[in-house]
Short mmCIF file of C-alpha atoms in Angstrom, two decimals:
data_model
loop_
_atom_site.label_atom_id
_atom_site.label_comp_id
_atom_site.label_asym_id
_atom_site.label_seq_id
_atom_site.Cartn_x
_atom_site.Cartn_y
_atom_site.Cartn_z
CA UNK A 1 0.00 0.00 0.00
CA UNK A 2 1.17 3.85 -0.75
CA UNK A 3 0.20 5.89 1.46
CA UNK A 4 0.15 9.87 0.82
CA UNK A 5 -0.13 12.01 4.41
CA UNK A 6 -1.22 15.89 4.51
CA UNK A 7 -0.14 17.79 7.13
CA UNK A 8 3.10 19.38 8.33
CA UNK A 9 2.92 18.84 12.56
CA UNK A 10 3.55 16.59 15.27
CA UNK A 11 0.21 14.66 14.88
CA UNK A 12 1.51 13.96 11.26
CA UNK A 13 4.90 12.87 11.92
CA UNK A 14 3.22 10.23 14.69
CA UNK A 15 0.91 8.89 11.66
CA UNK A 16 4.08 8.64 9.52
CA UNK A 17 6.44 7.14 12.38
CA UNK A 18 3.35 4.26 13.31
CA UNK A 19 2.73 3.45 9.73
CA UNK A 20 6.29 3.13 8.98
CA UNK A 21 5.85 -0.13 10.81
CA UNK A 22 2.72 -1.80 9.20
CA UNK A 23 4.29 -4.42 6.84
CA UNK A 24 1.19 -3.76 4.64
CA UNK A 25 2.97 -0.21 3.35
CA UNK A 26 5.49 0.08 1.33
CA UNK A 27 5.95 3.72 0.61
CA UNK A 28 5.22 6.64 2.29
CA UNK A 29 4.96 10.36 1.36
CA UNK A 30 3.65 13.43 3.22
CA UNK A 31 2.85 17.20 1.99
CA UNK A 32 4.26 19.66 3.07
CA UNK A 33 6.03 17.78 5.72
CA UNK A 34 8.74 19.32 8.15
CA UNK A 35 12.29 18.61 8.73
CA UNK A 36 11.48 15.91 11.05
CA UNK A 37 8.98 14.24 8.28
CA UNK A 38 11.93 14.49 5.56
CA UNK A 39 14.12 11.94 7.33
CA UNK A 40 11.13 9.21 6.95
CA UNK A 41 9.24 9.61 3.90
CA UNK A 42 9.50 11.17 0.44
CA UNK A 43 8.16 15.41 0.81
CA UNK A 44 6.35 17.49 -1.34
CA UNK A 45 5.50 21.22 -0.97
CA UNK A 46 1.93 21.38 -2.18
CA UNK A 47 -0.78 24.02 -0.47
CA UNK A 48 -2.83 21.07 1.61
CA UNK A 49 -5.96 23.57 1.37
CA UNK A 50 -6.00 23.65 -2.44
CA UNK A 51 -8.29 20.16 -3.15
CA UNK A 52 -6.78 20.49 -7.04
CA UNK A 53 -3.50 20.39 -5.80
CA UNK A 54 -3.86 17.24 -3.29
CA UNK A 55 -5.36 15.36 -5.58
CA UNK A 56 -3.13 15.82 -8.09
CA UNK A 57 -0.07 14.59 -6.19
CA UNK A 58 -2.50 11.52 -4.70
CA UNK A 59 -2.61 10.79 -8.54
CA UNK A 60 1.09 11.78 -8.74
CA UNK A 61 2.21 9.20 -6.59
CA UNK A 62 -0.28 6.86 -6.71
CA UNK A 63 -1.59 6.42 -3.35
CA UNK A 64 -3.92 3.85 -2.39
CA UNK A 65 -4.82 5.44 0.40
CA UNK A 66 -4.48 9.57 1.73
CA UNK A 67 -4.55 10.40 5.41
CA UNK A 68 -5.14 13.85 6.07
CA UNK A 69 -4.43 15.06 9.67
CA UNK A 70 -5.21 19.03 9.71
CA UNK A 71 -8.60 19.92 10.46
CA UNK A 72 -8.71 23.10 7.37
CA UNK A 73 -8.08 20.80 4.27
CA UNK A 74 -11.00 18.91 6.12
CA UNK A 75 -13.24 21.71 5.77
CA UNK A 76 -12.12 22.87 2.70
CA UNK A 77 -13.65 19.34 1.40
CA UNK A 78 -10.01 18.16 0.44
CA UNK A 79 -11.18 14.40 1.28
CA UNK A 80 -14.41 14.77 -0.70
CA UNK A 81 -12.02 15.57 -3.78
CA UNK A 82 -9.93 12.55 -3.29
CA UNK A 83 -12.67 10.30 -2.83
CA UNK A 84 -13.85 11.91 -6.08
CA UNK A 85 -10.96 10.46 -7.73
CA UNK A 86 -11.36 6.84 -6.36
CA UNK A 87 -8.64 7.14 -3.76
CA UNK A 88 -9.81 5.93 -0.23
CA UNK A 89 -9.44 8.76 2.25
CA UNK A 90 -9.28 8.92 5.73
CA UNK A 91 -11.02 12.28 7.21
CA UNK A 92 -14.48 13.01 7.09
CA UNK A 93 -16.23 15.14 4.11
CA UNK A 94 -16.89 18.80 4.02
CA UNK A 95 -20.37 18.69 5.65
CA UNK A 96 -19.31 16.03 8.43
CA UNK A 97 -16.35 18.72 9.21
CA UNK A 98 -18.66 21.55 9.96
CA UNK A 99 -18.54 19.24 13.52
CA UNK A 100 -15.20 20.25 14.00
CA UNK A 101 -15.16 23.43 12.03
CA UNK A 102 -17.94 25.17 13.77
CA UNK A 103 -18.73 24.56 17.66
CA UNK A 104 -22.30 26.31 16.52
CA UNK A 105 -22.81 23.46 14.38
CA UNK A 106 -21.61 20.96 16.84
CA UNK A 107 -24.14 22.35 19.55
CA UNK A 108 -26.74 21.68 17.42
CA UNK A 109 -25.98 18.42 16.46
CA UNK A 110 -26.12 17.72 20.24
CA UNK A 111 -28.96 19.15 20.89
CA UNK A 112 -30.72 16.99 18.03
CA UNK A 113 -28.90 13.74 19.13
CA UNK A 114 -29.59 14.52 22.65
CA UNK A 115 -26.49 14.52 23.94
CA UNK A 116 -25.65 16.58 27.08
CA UNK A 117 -23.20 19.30 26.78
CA UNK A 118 -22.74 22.93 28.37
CA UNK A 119 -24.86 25.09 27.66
CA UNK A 120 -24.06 28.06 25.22
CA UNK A 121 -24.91 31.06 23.07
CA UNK A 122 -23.79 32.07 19.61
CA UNK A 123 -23.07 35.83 19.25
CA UNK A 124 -22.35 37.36 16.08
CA UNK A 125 -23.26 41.06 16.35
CA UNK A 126 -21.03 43.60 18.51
CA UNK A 127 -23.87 45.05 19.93
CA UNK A 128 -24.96 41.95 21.80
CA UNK A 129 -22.04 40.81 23.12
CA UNK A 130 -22.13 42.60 26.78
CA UNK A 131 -25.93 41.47 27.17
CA UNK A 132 -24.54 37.68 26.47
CA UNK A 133 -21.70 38.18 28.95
CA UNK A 134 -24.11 38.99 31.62
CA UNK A 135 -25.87 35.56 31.07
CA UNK A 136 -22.32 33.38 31.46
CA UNK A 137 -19.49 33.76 33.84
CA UNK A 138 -19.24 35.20 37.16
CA UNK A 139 -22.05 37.26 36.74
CA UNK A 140 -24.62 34.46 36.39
CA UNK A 141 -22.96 32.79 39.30
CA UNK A 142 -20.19 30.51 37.41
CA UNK A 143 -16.67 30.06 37.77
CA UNK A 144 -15.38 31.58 34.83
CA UNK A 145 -16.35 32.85 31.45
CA UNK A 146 -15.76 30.76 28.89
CA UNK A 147 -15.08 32.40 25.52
CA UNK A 148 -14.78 30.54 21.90
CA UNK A 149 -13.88 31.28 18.58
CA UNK A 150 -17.00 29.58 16.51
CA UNK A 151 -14.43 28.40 13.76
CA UNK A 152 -10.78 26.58 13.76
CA UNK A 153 -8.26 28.01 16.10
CA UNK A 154 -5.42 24.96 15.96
CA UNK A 155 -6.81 24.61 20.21
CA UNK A 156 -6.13 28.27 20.85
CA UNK A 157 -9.30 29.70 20.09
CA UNK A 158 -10.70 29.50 23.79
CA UNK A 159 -10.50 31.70 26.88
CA UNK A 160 -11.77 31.11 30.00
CA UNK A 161 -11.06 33.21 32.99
CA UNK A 162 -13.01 35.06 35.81
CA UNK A 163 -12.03 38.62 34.22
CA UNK A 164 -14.79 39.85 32.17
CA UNK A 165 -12.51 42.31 30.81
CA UNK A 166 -10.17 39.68 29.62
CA UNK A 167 -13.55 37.83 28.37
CA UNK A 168 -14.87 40.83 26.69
CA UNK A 169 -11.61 41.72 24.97
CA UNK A 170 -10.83 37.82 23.65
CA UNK A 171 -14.72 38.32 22.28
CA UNK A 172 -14.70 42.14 20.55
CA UNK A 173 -11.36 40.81 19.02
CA UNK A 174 -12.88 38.01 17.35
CA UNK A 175 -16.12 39.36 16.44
CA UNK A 176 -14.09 42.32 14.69
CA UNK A 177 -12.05 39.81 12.51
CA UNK A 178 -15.44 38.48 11.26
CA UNK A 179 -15.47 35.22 13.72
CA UNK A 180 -19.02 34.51 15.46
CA UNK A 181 -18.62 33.75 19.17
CA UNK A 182 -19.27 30.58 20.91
CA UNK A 183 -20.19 32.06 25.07
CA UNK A 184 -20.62 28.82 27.28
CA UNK A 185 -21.21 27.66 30.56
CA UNK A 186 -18.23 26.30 32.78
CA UNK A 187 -17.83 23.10 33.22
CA UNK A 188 -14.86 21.59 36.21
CA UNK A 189 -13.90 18.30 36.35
CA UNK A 190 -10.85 16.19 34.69
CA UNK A 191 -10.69 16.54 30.94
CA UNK A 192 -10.67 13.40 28.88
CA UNK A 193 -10.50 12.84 25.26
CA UNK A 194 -11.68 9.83 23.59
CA UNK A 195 -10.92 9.21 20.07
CA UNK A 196 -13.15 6.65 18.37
CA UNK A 197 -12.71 5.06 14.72
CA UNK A 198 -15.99 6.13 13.02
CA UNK A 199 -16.78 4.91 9.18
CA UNK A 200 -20.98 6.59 9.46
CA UNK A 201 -22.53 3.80 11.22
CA UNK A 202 -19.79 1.70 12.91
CA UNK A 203 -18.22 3.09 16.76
CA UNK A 204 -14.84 1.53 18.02
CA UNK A 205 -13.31 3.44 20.60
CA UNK A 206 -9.75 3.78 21.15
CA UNK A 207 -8.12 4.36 24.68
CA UNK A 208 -9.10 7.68 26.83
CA UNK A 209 -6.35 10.24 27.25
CA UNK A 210 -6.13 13.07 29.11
CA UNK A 211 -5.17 16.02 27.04
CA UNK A 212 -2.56 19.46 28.74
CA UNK A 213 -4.01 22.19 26.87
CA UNK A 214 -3.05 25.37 29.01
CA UNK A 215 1.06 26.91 28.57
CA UNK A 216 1.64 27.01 31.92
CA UNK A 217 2.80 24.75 34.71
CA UNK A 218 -0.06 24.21 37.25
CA UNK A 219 -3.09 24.61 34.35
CA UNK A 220 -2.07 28.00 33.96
CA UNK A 221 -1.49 30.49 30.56
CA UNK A 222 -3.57 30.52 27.49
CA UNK A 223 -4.92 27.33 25.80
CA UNK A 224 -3.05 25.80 23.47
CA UNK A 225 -3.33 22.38 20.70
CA UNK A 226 -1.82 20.58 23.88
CA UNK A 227 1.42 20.74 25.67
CA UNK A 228 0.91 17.26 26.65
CA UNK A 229 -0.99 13.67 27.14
CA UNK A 230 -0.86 10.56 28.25
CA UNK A 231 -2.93 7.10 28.30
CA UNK A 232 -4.07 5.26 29.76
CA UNK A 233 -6.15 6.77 31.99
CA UNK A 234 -6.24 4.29 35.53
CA UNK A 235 -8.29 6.08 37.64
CA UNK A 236 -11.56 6.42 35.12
CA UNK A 237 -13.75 3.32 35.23
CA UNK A 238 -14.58 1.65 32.07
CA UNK A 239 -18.42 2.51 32.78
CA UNK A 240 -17.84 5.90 32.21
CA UNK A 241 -15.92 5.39 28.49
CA UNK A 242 -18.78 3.15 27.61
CA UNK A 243 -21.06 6.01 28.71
CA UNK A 244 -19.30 8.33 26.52
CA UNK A 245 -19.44 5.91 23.56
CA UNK A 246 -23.37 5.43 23.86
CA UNK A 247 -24.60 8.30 25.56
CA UNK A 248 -22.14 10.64 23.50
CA UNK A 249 -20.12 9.33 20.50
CA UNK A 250 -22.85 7.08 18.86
CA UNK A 251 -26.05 9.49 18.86
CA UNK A 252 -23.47 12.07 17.28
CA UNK A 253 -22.41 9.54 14.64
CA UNK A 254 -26.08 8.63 14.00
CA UNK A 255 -27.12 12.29 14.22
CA UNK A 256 -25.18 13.05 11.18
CA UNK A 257 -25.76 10.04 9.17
CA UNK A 258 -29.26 10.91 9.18
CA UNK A 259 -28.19 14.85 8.12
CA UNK A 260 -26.81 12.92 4.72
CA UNK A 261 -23.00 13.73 6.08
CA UNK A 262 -21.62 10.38 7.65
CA UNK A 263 -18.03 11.35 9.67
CA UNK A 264 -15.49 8.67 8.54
CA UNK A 265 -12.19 8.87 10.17
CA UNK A 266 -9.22 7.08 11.56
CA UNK A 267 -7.41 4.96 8.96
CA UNK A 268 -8.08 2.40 6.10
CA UNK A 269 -11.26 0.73 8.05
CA UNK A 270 -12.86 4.06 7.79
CA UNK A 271 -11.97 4.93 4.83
CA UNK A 272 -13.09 2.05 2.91
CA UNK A 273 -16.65 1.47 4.83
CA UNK A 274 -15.50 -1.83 6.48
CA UNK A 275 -14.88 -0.97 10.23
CA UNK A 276 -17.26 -3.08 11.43
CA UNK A 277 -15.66 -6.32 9.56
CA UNK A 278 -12.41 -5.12 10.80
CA UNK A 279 -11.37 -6.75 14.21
CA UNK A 280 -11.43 -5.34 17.53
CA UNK A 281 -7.95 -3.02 18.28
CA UNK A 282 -5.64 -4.42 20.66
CA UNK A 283 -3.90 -2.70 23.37
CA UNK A 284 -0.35 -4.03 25.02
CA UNK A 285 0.39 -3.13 28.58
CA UNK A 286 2.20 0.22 29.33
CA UNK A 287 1.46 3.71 28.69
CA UNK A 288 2.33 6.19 26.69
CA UNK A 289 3.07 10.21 27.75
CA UNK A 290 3.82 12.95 25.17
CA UNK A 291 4.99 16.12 26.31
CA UNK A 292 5.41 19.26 23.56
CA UNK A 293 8.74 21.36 23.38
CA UNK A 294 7.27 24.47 22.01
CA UNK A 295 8.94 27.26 20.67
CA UNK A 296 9.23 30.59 23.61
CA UNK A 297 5.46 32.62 23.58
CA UNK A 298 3.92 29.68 22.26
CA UNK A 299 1.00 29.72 21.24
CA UNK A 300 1.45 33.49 20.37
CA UNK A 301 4.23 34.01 17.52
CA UNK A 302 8.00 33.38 18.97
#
């Protein structure tokens, strides 16, 4: 199998480095790559958000199968255009993207699958911003206001913090660059992320992780694409990932099957349709912990 990657991070060079080791490839290529990516597979400089130009090099080096790890090619309906072309692709299509490409869009997905989530408000006009901030945050009795870019921010869209202020500034800044504004309630608790292999109709979840989004030492600093994770998690009872898989995962993946835009992602499986012919994943004993040198000022420019 060829395999073509898009994408030019960390999360890419981990796809390259674990398929490097499945006998069932036998070359590997990423666009645009980074210096790390050149020592392992063949590079090309192509613009991952152009779907002419992905496809093109898919054809160019014949993959059997493209994996694309950024969420904006995603949303740009890069996958759509490769699946156009007969080339199994793992990411999910334009529509199914929205989910990750607008939190708006994701609220309401919950809210028609029934799945429980914070509440929220969607603000898109200046003038109703400080009447929204009076319904979230400290001044409706929570924690914190929690403040969200609508669209992709890489992770670094999000403030949350007890100064309205800070709040109202992160807000007016985003509203005046064009970007609606997600305002939700605040949630506590341990975060974990659960990544499941969807292909529309089939579920299989993967391990929980818990994910290090803030800069700082001690949960601290602006939020980030993560500064760390590890898995797996010992101290969360298997009742509660099976919760999240039927309570939370499932109705999502049903929700938008029925909206005509089934999510497929994670690998060939999904890509193909045939996840649920596919045996279960194994898991060996151990663990595994990531932590992110980033550059000084991250996630602001260095």
């Amino acid at each position: 199998m060829r395999v073509l990657v898009i994408g030019s991070g960390a999360r890419e060079h981990a796809l390259l480095l674990a398929l490097r080791k499945d006998p069932a490839v036998e070359q590997l290529a990423i666009a645009p790559g980074n210096a790390g990516t050149a020592r392992i597979a063949e590079q090309y400089d192509v613009d991952i958000t152009s779907a002419e130009d992905v496809t093109a090099l898919a054809k160019q080096f014949r993959a059997d199968l493209v994996v694309i790890g950024p969420e904006m090619p995603l949303v740009l309906g890069v996958a759509d255009a490769v699946r156009a072309e007969g080339i199994a692709c793992f990411g999910p299509s334009r529509d199914a993207a929205r989910i990750e490409g607008s939190k708006a869009f994701a609220k309401d997905v919950m809210a028609a699958a029934r799945v429980r989530t914070a509440s929220s408000e969607t603000v898109d006009n200046p003038a109703k911003l400080d009447a929204a901030l009076d319904r979230f945050g400290p001044a409706a009795g929570q924690e914190a206001w929690v403040v969200k870019d609508d669209g992709l921010a890489a992770g670094k869209g999000v403030v949350v913090t007890a100064d309205r202020h800070a709040a109202r500034a992160h807000a007016a800044a985003l509203l005046e660059s064009g970007h609606p504004v997600l305002l939700e309630s605040f949630l506590s608790g341990p975060e974990v992320s659960l990544f499941c292999l969807v292909d529309g109709a089939t579920v299989v979840p993967l391990l929980p992780a818990q994910d290090f989004k803030r800069v700082a030492e001690g949960d601290l600093g602006p939020n980030t694409g993560g500064m760390g994770a590890y898995a797996p998690l010992t101290w969360l009872p298997d009742s509660v990932t099976a919760a999240m898989v039927h309570e939370v995962v499932e109705p999502v993946a049903v929700e938008l099957l029925a909206r005509g835009c089934p999510f497929s992602g994670l690998l060939y499986a999904t890509a193909t349709g045939t996840l649920a012919d596919a045996p279960a994943p194994r898991w060996r004993s151990g663990c595994a912990v990531t932590v992110v040198l980033a550059a000084e000022n991250y996630p602001g420019r260095p």
